[in-house]
Amino acid sequence: MNQTETALQAQRRADAPLHGPEAFAAMRRAGQLTAQALDLLAEHVRPGVTTEFLDNLVFDFAQSRGAYPAPLLYRGYPKAICTSINHVVCHGIPNDKPLREGDVVNIDVTLILDGWHGDSSRMFFVGEVPRRAQRLCDITYEALLRGIGAVRPGGSTNEIGAAIQSFAESERCSVVRDFCGHGLGRVFHDAPTILHYVEPSYNVPLKPGMLFTVEPMINLGRPHVKVLSDGWTAVTRDRSLSAQFEHTVGVTETGVEIFTLSPKGYDKPPYDIVR
């Protein structure tokens, strides 16, 4: 059973919690700290750098600001961040292998600040990357924005999925089904499940006070994935490139608030870094 199927089974039995102004204020703080951590990484992603080095940067950053990286030891996961390179879809584990010129890497950071979770991921270019990789990242980022643009009170989770799926498939890409967005707040993974495609059997109404991630994973090839023997790293079965972007958002009385926007404008590569 994949992550999406597990989440759907659990959350058909659970209502998504609704949060008030104090929770939204706490999520802004957690979300901005997470965005700052990703901004910091933009200055260090380059050929020859190891993902373990990036992992240590985030751990030290979090500790120095009274926060804690939520993935560390979560269900046995061994690192502070996820680093997913090229055909890795998600949950890549940082290690001592250097990044190479032309790699694209998704870095997923979740920080807990004062008990609240900020969760975001971005793609990073390692030096000069192939045009097809740039195009995939552009498509995935646009799919994220279209999904977030569908978030509104009175809307539904399938409207988010429809916005993402229709755009990605119109660009001849595929949407990964095995992983999904999720509710969060004081809990890392909560209701509602946010699918990035249309699923008629699961369609949750959106209400003010809901908090969740939108985090589409888009493949250049087919949507099918497999999990490697480490129990975490998910890769495309056809070894096609995969990309992902993620924001944490809240449903407001009039629309949506994004908590994890980059303070430096580094939401989509290439990043204009002054070294």
PDB file of C-alpha atoms in Angstrom:
ATOM      1  CA  MET A   1       0.000   0.000   0.000  1.00  0.00           C
ATOM      2  CA  ASN A   2       1.468   3.376  -0.967  1.00  0.00           C
ATOM      3  CA  GLN A   3       1.449   6.602   1.053  1.00  0.00           C
ATOM      4  CA  THR A   4      -1.578   8.017  -0.757  1.00  0.00           C
ATOM      5  CA  GLU A   5      -3.705   4.893  -0.219  1.00  0.00           C
ATOM      6  CA  THR A   6      -2.773   4.800   3.478  1.00  0.00           C
ATOM      7  CA  ALA A   7      -3.614   8.472   3.922  1.00  0.00           C
ATOM      8  CA  LEU A   8      -6.946   8.153   2.134  1.00  0.00           C
ATOM      9  CA  GLN A   9      -8.031   5.206   4.252  1.00  0.00           C
ATOM     10  CA  ALA A  10      -7.182   7.033   7.469  1.00  0.00           C
ATOM     11  CA  GLN A  11      -8.602  10.390   6.498  1.00  0.00           C
ATOM     12  CA  ARG A  12     -11.926   9.170   5.154  1.00  0.00           C
ATOM     13  CA  ARG A  13     -12.522   8.555   8.866  1.00  0.00           C
ATOM     14  CA  ALA A  14     -11.160  11.912  10.071  1.00  0.00           C
ATOM     15  CA  ASP A  15     -12.225  15.509   9.720  1.00  0.00           C
ATOM     16  CA  ALA A  16      -9.565  18.087   8.955  1.00  0.00           C
ATOM     17  CA  PRO A  17      -8.972  20.352  11.963  1.00  0.00           C
ATOM     18  CA  LEU A  18      -9.845  24.037  11.614  1.00  0.00           C
ATOM     19  CA  HIS A  19      -7.493  26.643  13.081  1.00  0.00           C
ATOM     20  CA  GLY A  20      -7.858  30.237  14.235  1.00  0.00           C
ATOM     21  CA  PRO A  21      -5.762  33.420  14.071  1.00  0.00           C
ATOM     22  CA  GLU A  22      -3.217  32.320  16.692  1.00  0.00           C
ATOM     23  CA  ALA A  23      -2.448  29.162  14.727  1.00  0.00           C
ATOM     24  CA  PHE A  24      -2.088  31.154  11.522  1.00  0.00           C
ATOM     25  CA  ALA A  25       0.368  33.491  13.256  1.00  0.00           C
ATOM     26  CA  ALA A  26       2.391  30.507  14.510  1.00  0.00           C
ATOM     27  CA  MET A  27       2.392  28.954  11.045  1.00  0.00           C
ATOM     28  CA  ARG A  28       3.688  32.191   9.538  1.00  0.00           C
ATOM     29  CA  ARG A  29       6.663  32.055  11.896  1.00  0.00           C
ATOM     30  CA  ALA A  30       7.372  28.378  11.257  1.00  0.00           C
ATOM     31  CA  GLY A  31       6.861  28.765   7.528  1.00  0.00           C
ATOM     32  CA  GLN A  32       9.176  31.745   7.267  1.00  0.00           C
ATOM     33  CA  LEU A  33      11.922  29.992   9.220  1.00  0.00           C
ATOM     34  CA  THR A  34      11.658  27.021   6.849  1.00  0.00           C
ATOM     35  CA  ALA A  35      11.832  29.364   3.853  1.00  0.00           C
ATOM     36  CA  GLN A  36      14.922  31.027   5.320  1.00  0.00           C
ATOM     37  CA  ALA A  37      16.607  27.623   5.646  1.00  0.00           C
ATOM     38  CA  LEU A  38      15.943  26.919   1.974  1.00  0.00           C
ATOM     39  CA  ASP A  39      17.254  30.376   1.081  1.00  0.00           C
ATOM     40  CA  LEU A  40      20.454  29.538   2.955  1.00  0.00           C
ATOM     41  CA  LEU A  41      20.894  26.330   0.947  1.00  0.00           C
ATOM     42  CA  ALA A  42      20.664  28.228  -2.330  1.00  0.00           C
ATOM     43  CA  GLU A  43      24.071  29.709  -1.580  1.00  0.00           C
ATOM     44  CA  HIS A  44      25.689  26.268  -1.177  1.00  0.00           C
ATOM     45  CA  VAL A  45      24.194  23.978  -3.842  1.00  0.00           C
ATOM     46  CA  ARG A  46      26.961  23.554  -6.422  1.00  0.00           C
ATOM     47  CA  PRO A  47      29.104  20.801  -7.940  1.00  0.00           C
ATOM     48  CA  GLY A  48      31.269  18.977  -5.395  1.00  0.00           C
ATOM     49  CA  VAL A  49      29.083  19.749  -2.379  1.00  0.00           C
ATOM     50  CA  THR A  50      27.601  16.726  -0.604  1.00  0.00           C
ATOM     51  CA  THR A  51      23.983  16.462   0.438  1.00  0.00           C
ATOM     52  CA  GLU A  52      25.228  15.473   3.900  1.00  0.00           C
ATOM     53  CA  PHE A  53      26.882  18.911   4.136  1.00  0.00           C
ATOM     54  CA  LEU A  54      23.545  20.531   3.222  1.00  0.00           C
ATOM     55  CA  ASP A  55      21.803  18.386   5.830  1.00  0.00           C
ATOM     56  CA  ASN A  56      24.226  19.573   8.514  1.00  0.00           C
ATOM     57  CA  LEU A  57      23.658  23.190   7.488  1.00  0.00           C
ATOM     58  CA  VAL A  58      19.927  22.875   8.052  1.00  0.00           C
ATOM     59  CA  PHE A  59      20.340  21.052  11.356  1.00  0.00           C
ATOM     60  CA  ASP A  60      22.682  23.770  12.673  1.00  0.00           C
ATOM     61  CA  PHE A  61      20.425  26.526  11.322  1.00  0.00           C
ATOM     62  CA  ALA A  62      17.397  25.037  13.082  1.00  0.00           C
ATOM     63  CA  GLN A  63      19.200  24.468  16.371  1.00  0.00           C
ATOM     64  CA  SER A  64      20.554  28.026  16.437  1.00  0.00           C
ATOM     65  CA  ARG A  65      17.009  29.389  16.128  1.00  0.00           C
ATOM     66  CA  GLY A  66      15.267  27.197  18.673  1.00  0.00           C
ATOM     67  CA  ALA A  67      13.728  24.928  16.048  1.00  0.00           C
ATOM     68  CA  TYR A  68      14.003  21.215  15.238  1.00  0.00           C
ATOM     69  CA  PRO A  69      13.982  19.418  11.845  1.00  0.00           C
ATOM     70  CA  ALA A  70      10.828  17.324  11.835  1.00  0.00           C
ATOM     71  CA  PRO A  71      12.096  14.515   9.545  1.00  0.00           C
ATOM     72  CA  LEU A  72      15.001  13.604  11.861  1.00  0.00           C
ATOM     73  CA  LEU A  73      14.163  10.179  13.371  1.00  0.00           C
ATOM     74  CA  TYR A  74      10.549  10.516  12.174  1.00  0.00           C
ATOM     75  CA  ARG A  75       9.488   6.888  11.700  1.00  0.00           C
ATOM     76  CA  GLY A  76      13.189   6.058  11.638  1.00  0.00           C
ATOM     77  CA  TYR A  77      14.250   8.520   8.935  1.00  0.00           C
ATOM     78  CA  PRO A  78      17.955   9.214   9.640  1.00  0.00           C
ATOM     79  CA  LYS A  79      18.506  12.799   8.457  1.00  0.00           C
ATOM     80  CA  ALA A  80      17.230  16.365   8.930  1.00  0.00           C
ATOM     81  CA  ILE A  81      16.199  16.992   5.301  1.00  0.00           C
ATOM     82  CA  CYS A  82      15.305  15.043   2.151  1.00  0.00           C
ATOM     83  CA  THR A  83      17.495  15.482  -0.933  1.00  0.00           C
ATOM     84  CA  SER A  84      16.057  13.944  -4.115  1.00  0.00           C
ATOM     85  CA  ILE A  85      18.354  14.058  -7.158  1.00  0.00           C
ATOM     86  CA  ASN A  86      17.367  13.674 -10.833  1.00  0.00           C
ATOM     87  CA  HIS A  87      15.140  10.556 -11.074  1.00  0.00           C
ATOM     88  CA  VAL A  88      14.572  10.411  -7.298  1.00  0.00           C
ATOM     89  CA  VAL A  89      10.955  11.468  -6.734  1.00  0.00           C
ATOM     90  CA  CYS A  90      11.076  12.121  -2.985  1.00  0.00           C
ATOM     91  CA  HIS A  91      12.574  11.083   0.369  1.00  0.00           C
ATOM     92  CA  GLY A  92      16.152  10.854  -0.892  1.00  0.00           C
ATOM     93  CA  ILE A  93      18.528  10.453   2.062  1.00  0.00           C
ATOM     94  CA  PRO A  94      21.512  12.849   2.312  1.00  0.00           C
ATOM     95  CA  ASN A  95      24.921  11.181   1.992  1.00  0.00           C
ATOM     96  CA  ASP A  96      28.578  11.862   1.267  1.00  0.00           C
ATOM     97  CA  LYS A  97      28.331  11.591  -2.530  1.00  0.00           C
ATOM     98  CA  PRO A  98      29.182  14.961  -4.188  1.00  0.00           C
ATOM     99  CA  LEU A  99      26.618  16.697  -6.371  1.00  0.00           C
ATOM    100  CA  ARG A 100      27.570  16.763 -10.043  1.00  0.00           C
ATOM    101  CA  GLU A 101      27.322  19.423 -12.733  1.00  0.00           C
ATOM    102  CA  GLY A 102      23.922  19.140 -14.409  1.00  0.00           C
ATOM    103  CA  ASP A 103      22.091  17.537 -11.473  1.00  0.00           C
ATOM    104  CA  VAL A 104      18.737  18.856 -10.355  1.00  0.00           C
ATOM    105  CA  VAL A 105      17.866  18.269  -6.709  1.00  0.00           C
ATOM    106  CA  ASN A 106      14.730  18.742  -4.678  1.00  0.00           C
ATOM    107  CA  ILE A 107      15.443  19.742  -1.079  1.00  0.00           C
ATOM    108  CA  ASP A 108      12.572  19.248   1.351  1.00  0.00           C
ATOM    109  CA  VAL A 109      12.765  21.019   4.726  1.00  0.00           C
ATOM    110  CA  THR A 110      10.298  20.823   7.605  1.00  0.00           C
ATOM    111  CA  LEU A 111      11.093  22.769  10.767  1.00  0.00           C
ATOM    112  CA  ILE A 112       9.200  22.655  14.052  1.00  0.00           C
ATOM    113  CA  LEU A 113       9.097  26.043  15.774  1.00  0.00           C
ATOM    114  CA  ASP A 114       7.224  26.417  19.059  1.00  0.00           C
ATOM    115  CA  GLY A 115       5.401  23.184  18.256  1.00  0.00           C
ATOM    116  CA  TRP A 116       4.245  24.206  14.763  1.00  0.00           C
ATOM    117  CA  HIS A 117       5.436  22.723  11.469  1.00  0.00           C
ATOM    118  CA  GLY A 118       6.608  24.672   8.447  1.00  0.00           C
ATOM    119  CA  ASP A 119       7.043  22.385   5.408  1.00  0.00           C
ATOM    120  CA  SER A 120       8.426  23.392   2.006  1.00  0.00           C
ATOM    121  CA  SER A 121      10.583  22.101  -0.823  1.00  0.00           C
ATOM    122  CA  ARG A 122      12.257  23.601  -3.864  1.00  0.00           C
ATOM    123  CA  MET A 123      14.261  22.461  -6.850  1.00  0.00           C
ATOM    124  CA  PHE A 124      17.895  23.517  -7.137  1.00  0.00           C
ATOM    125  CA  PHE A 125      20.162  23.522 -10.206  1.00  0.00           C
ATOM    126  CA  VAL A 126      23.694  22.182  -9.773  1.00  0.00           C
ATOM    127  CA  GLY A 127      25.687  24.305 -12.206  1.00  0.00           C
ATOM    128  CA  GLU A 128      24.394  24.287 -15.784  1.00  0.00           C
ATOM    129  CA  VAL A 129      21.537  21.829 -16.220  1.00  0.00           C
ATOM    130  CA  PRO A 130      19.980  20.367 -19.384  1.00  0.00           C
ATOM    131  CA  ARG A 131      17.112  22.243 -21.006  1.00  0.00           C
ATOM    132  CA  ARG A 132      14.710  19.342 -20.401  1.00  0.00           C
ATOM    133  CA  ALA A 133      15.434  19.560 -16.656  1.00  0.00           C
ATOM    134  CA  GLN A 134      14.846  23.319 -16.661  1.00  0.00           C
ATOM    135  CA  ARG A 135      11.577  22.791 -18.528  1.00  0.00           C
ATOM    136  CA  LEU A 136      10.405  20.134 -16.051  1.00  0.00           C
ATOM    137  CA  CYS A 137      11.136  22.459 -13.134  1.00  0.00           C
ATOM    138  CA  ASP A 138       9.248  25.288 -14.837  1.00  0.00           C
ATOM    139  CA  ILE A 139       6.240  23.038 -15.426  1.00  0.00           C
ATOM    140  CA  THR A 140       6.270  21.698 -11.869  1.00  0.00           C
ATOM    141  CA  TYR A 141       6.475  25.157 -10.338  1.00  0.00           C
ATOM    142  CA  GLU A 142       3.606  26.381 -12.528  1.00  0.00           C
ATOM    143  CA  ALA A 143       1.604  23.291 -11.504  1.00  0.00           C
ATOM    144  CA  LEU A 144       2.187  24.184  -7.841  1.00  0.00           C
ATOM    145  CA  LEU A 145       0.973  27.750  -8.405  1.00  0.00           C
ATOM    146  CA  ARG A 146      -2.117  26.549 -10.256  1.00  0.00           C
ATOM    147  CA  GLY A 147      -2.906  24.118  -7.461  1.00  0.00           C
ATOM    148  CA  ILE A 148      -2.548  26.819  -4.815  1.00  0.00           C
ATOM    149  CA  GLY A 149      -4.615  29.151  -6.988  1.00  0.00           C
ATOM    150  CA  ALA A 150      -7.511  26.700  -6.693  1.00  0.00           C
ATOM    151  CA  VAL A 151      -7.522  26.883  -2.876  1.00  0.00           C
ATOM    152  CA  ARG A 152     -10.532  28.841  -1.616  1.00  0.00           C
ATOM    153  CA  PRO A 153     -13.297  28.444   0.957  1.00  0.00           C
ATOM    154  CA  GLY A 154     -16.156  26.577  -0.683  1.00  0.00           C
ATOM    155  CA  GLY A 155     -13.774  24.832  -3.057  1.00  0.00           C
ATOM    156  CA  SER A 156     -12.599  21.251  -2.794  1.00  0.00           C
ATOM    157  CA  THR A 157      -9.477  19.134  -2.825  1.00  0.00           C
ATOM    158  CA  ASN A 158     -10.294  17.800  -6.302  1.00  0.00           C
ATOM    159  CA  GLU A 159     -10.207  21.355  -7.664  1.00  0.00           C
ATOM    160  CA  ILE A 160      -6.567  21.494  -6.519  1.00  0.00           C
ATOM    161  CA  GLY A 161      -5.864  18.157  -8.175  1.00  0.00           C
ATOM    162  CA  ALA A 162      -7.636  19.134 -11.381  1.00  0.00           C
ATOM    163  CA  ALA A 163      -5.637  22.352 -11.712  1.00  0.00           C
ATOM    164  CA  ILE A 164      -2.345  20.484 -11.287  1.00  0.00           C
ATOM    165  CA  GLN A 165      -3.180  17.421 -13.371  1.00  0.00           C
ATOM    166  CA  SER A 166      -4.676  19.263 -16.341  1.00  0.00           C
ATOM    167  CA  PHE A 167      -1.676  21.565 -16.661  1.00  0.00           C
ATOM    168  CA  ALA A 168       1.006  18.904 -16.194  1.00  0.00           C
ATOM    169  CA  GLU A 169      -0.592  16.536 -18.656  1.00  0.00           C
ATOM    170  CA  SER A 170      -1.120  19.326 -21.199  1.00  0.00           C
ATOM    171  CA  GLU A 171       2.691  19.709 -21.101  1.00  0.00           C
ATOM    172  CA  ARG A 172       3.129  15.947 -21.759  1.00  0.00           C
ATOM    173  CA  CYS A 173       4.280  15.233 -18.217  1.00  0.00           C
ATOM    174  CA  SER A 174       2.779  12.917 -15.606  1.00  0.00           C
ATOM    175  CA  VAL A 175       1.628  13.397 -12.008  1.00  0.00           C
ATOM    176  CA  VAL A 176       2.905  10.981  -9.355  1.00  0.00           C
ATOM    177  CA  ARG A 177       0.011   9.232  -7.595  1.00  0.00           C
ATOM    178  CA  ASP A 178       1.903   7.459  -4.813  1.00  0.00           C
ATOM    179  CA  PHE A 179       2.597  10.553  -2.671  1.00  0.00           C
ATOM    180  CA  CYS A 180       0.411  13.456  -1.673  1.00  0.00           C
ATOM    181  CA  GLY A 181       0.084  16.698   0.227  1.00  0.00           C
ATOM    182  CA  HIS A 182      -1.177  16.609   3.792  1.00  0.00           C
ATOM    183  CA  GLY A 183      -2.632  18.588   6.608  1.00  0.00           C
ATOM    184  CA  LEU A 184      -0.243  19.853   9.251  1.00  0.00           C
ATOM    185  CA  GLY A 185       0.076  22.249  12.155  1.00  0.00           C
ATOM    186  CA  ARG A 186       1.084  20.874  15.525  1.00  0.00           C
ATOM    187  CA  VAL A 187       1.031  17.463  13.821  1.00  0.00           C
ATOM    188  CA  PHE A 188       3.433  16.667  10.944  1.00  0.00           C
ATOM    189  CA  HIS A 189       0.917  14.678   8.870  1.00  0.00           C
ATOM    190  CA  ASP A 190      -2.793  15.284   9.419  1.00  0.00           C
ATOM    191  CA  ALA A 191      -6.070  15.510   7.509  1.00  0.00           C
ATOM    192  CA  PRO A 192      -6.833  16.465   4.799  1.00  0.00           C
ATOM    193  CA  THR A 193      -4.977  14.479   2.164  1.00  0.00           C
ATOM    194  CA  ILE A 194      -4.206  16.694  -0.834  1.00  0.00           C
ATOM    195  CA  LEU A 195      -4.089  14.682  -4.052  1.00  0.00           C
ATOM    196  CA  HIS A 196      -2.413  16.269  -7.076  1.00  0.00           C
ATOM    197  CA  TYR A 197      -4.835  14.620  -9.480  1.00  0.00           C
ATOM    198  CA  VAL A 198      -8.585  14.071  -9.611  1.00  0.00           C
ATOM    199  CA  GLU A 199      -9.964  11.207  -7.523  1.00  0.00           C
ATOM    200  CA  PRO A 200     -13.788  11.082  -7.637  1.00  0.00           C
ATOM    201  CA  SER A 201     -13.998   8.838  -4.558  1.00  0.00           C
ATOM    202  CA  TYR A 202     -12.188  11.394  -2.374  1.00  0.00           C
ATOM    203  CA  ASN A 203     -13.169  15.065  -2.506  1.00  0.00           C
ATOM    204  CA  VAL A 204     -12.969  17.115   0.689  1.00  0.00           C
ATOM    205  CA  PRO A 205     -14.642  20.551   0.921  1.00  0.00           C
ATOM    206  CA  LEU A 206     -12.217  23.348   1.763  1.00  0.00           C
ATOM    207  CA  LYS A 207     -13.060  25.479   4.801  1.00  0.00           C
ATOM    208  CA  PRO A 208     -11.453  28.519   6.421  1.00  0.00           C
ATOM    209  CA  GLY A 209      -8.899  27.425   9.011  1.00  0.00           C
ATOM    210  CA  MET A 210      -7.601  24.371   7.154  1.00  0.00           C
ATOM    211  CA  LEU A 211      -3.813  24.050   6.994  1.00  0.00           C
ATOM    212  CA  PHE A 212      -2.054  21.764   4.489  1.00  0.00           C
ATOM    213  CA  THR A 213       0.733  21.353   1.969  1.00  0.00           C
ATOM    214  CA  VAL A 214       0.475  21.409  -1.802  1.00  0.00           C
ATOM    215  CA  GLU A 215       3.484  19.522  -3.194  1.00  0.00           C
ATOM    216  CA  PRO A 216       3.088  18.075  -6.705  1.00  0.00           C
ATOM    217  CA  MET A 217       5.691  15.612  -7.973  1.00  0.00           C
ATOM    218  CA  ILE A 218       5.844  15.725 -11.766  1.00  0.00           C
ATOM    219  CA  ASN A 219       7.724  13.280 -14.015  1.00  0.00           C
ATOM    220  CA  LEU A 220       9.012  13.725 -17.562  1.00  0.00           C
ATOM    221  CA  GLY A 221       8.112  10.098 -18.187  1.00  0.00           C
ATOM    222  CA  ARG A 222       5.462   7.844 -16.727  1.00  0.00           C
ATOM    223  CA  PRO A 223       4.020   8.405 -13.221  1.00  0.00           C
ATOM    224  CA  HIS A 224       5.044   5.058 -11.735  1.00  0.00           C
ATOM    225  CA  VAL A 225       7.537   4.949  -8.856  1.00  0.00           C
ATOM    226  CA  LYS A 226       9.236   2.361  -6.687  1.00  0.00           C
ATOM    227  CA  VAL A 227      10.818   2.597  -3.235  1.00  0.00           C
ATOM    228  CA  LEU A 228      14.404   1.399  -2.886  1.00  0.00           C
ATOM    229  CA  SER A 229      15.683  -1.099  -0.320  1.00  0.00           C
ATOM    230  CA  ASP A 230      16.453   1.659   2.229  1.00  0.00           C
ATOM    231  CA  GLY A 231      12.685   1.923   2.713  1.00  0.00           C
ATOM    232  CA  TRP A 232      12.594   5.656   1.929  1.00  0.00           C
ATOM    233  CA  THR A 233      14.047   6.663  -1.433  1.00  0.00           C
ATOM    234  CA  ALA A 234      11.326   6.733  -4.118  1.00  0.00           C
ATOM    235  CA  VAL A 235      12.483   6.757  -7.760  1.00  0.00           C
ATOM    236  CA  THR A 236      10.799   6.792 -11.159  1.00  0.00           C
ATOM    237  CA  ARG A 237      10.462   3.261 -12.517  1.00  0.00           C
ATOM    238  CA  ASP A 238      11.500   4.395 -16.002  1.00  0.00           C
ATOM    239  CA  ARG A 239      14.376   6.514 -14.594  1.00  0.00           C
ATOM    240  CA  SER A 240      12.892   9.673 -16.084  1.00  0.00           C
ATOM    241  CA  LEU A 241      13.562  12.992 -14.370  1.00  0.00           C
ATOM    242  CA  SER A 242      11.234  14.051 -11.564  1.00  0.00           C
ATOM    243  CA  ALA A 243      10.681  17.451  -9.933  1.00  0.00           C
ATOM    244  CA  GLN A 244       8.722  18.767  -6.954  1.00  0.00           C
ATOM    245  CA  PHE A 245       7.877  22.076  -5.319  1.00  0.00           C
ATOM    246  CA  GLU A 246       5.987  22.462  -2.052  1.00  0.00           C
ATOM    247  CA  HIS A 247       4.386  25.213  -0.016  1.00  0.00           C
ATOM    248  CA  THR A 248       2.460  25.182   3.249  1.00  0.00           C
ATOM    249  CA  VAL A 249      -0.817  27.086   2.936  1.00  0.00           C
ATOM    250  CA  GLY A 250      -3.877  28.020   4.963  1.00  0.00           C
ATOM    251  CA  VAL A 251      -7.448  28.487   3.769  1.00  0.00           C
ATOM    252  CA  THR A 252      -8.648  31.979   4.732  1.00  0.00           C
ATOM    253  CA  GLU A 253     -12.118  33.530   4.713  1.00  0.00           C
ATOM    254  CA  THR A 254     -11.438  34.934   1.242  1.00  0.00           C
ATOM    255  CA  GLY A 255      -8.844  32.650  -0.340  1.00  0.00           C
ATOM    256  CA  VAL A 256      -5.448  31.261   0.581  1.00  0.00           C
ATOM    257  CA  GLU A 257      -2.325  32.312   2.479  1.00  0.00           C
ATOM    258  CA  ILE A 258       1.105  30.869   1.602  1.00  0.00           C
ATOM    259  CA  PHE A 259       3.273  30.569   4.710  1.00  0.00           C
ATOM    260  CA  THR A 260       6.545  29.433   3.103  1.00  0.00           C
ATOM    261  CA  LEU A 261       7.326  32.053   0.440  1.00  0.00           C
ATOM    262  CA  SER A 262      11.030  32.848   0.138  1.00  0.00           C
ATOM    263  CA  PRO A 263      12.055  36.139   1.795  1.00  0.00           C
ATOM    264  CA  LYS A 264      14.692  36.505  -0.944  1.00  0.00           C
ATOM    265  CA  GLY A 265      12.465  35.558  -3.855  1.00  0.00           C
ATOM    266  CA  TYR A 266      14.211  32.192  -4.273  1.00  0.00           C
ATOM    267  CA  ASP A 267      11.014  30.255  -4.886  1.00  0.00           C
ATOM    268  CA  LYS A 268      12.029  28.910  -8.320  1.00  0.00           C
ATOM    269  CA  PRO A 269      15.462  28.337  -9.908  1.00  0.00           C
ATOM    270  CA  PRO A 270      17.712  29.631 -11.265  1.00  0.00           C
ATOM    271  CA  TYR A 271      18.459  31.682  -8.151  1.00  0.00           C
ATOM    272  CA  ASP A 272      20.333  34.939  -8.529  1.00  0.00           C
ATOM    273  CA  ILE A 273      22.957  34.215  -5.879  1.00  0.00           C
ATOM    274  CA  VAL A 274      25.796  36.608  -5.154  1.00  0.00           C
ATOM    275  CA  ARG A 275      28.668  34.458  -3.837  1.00  0.00           C
TER     276      ARG A 275
END
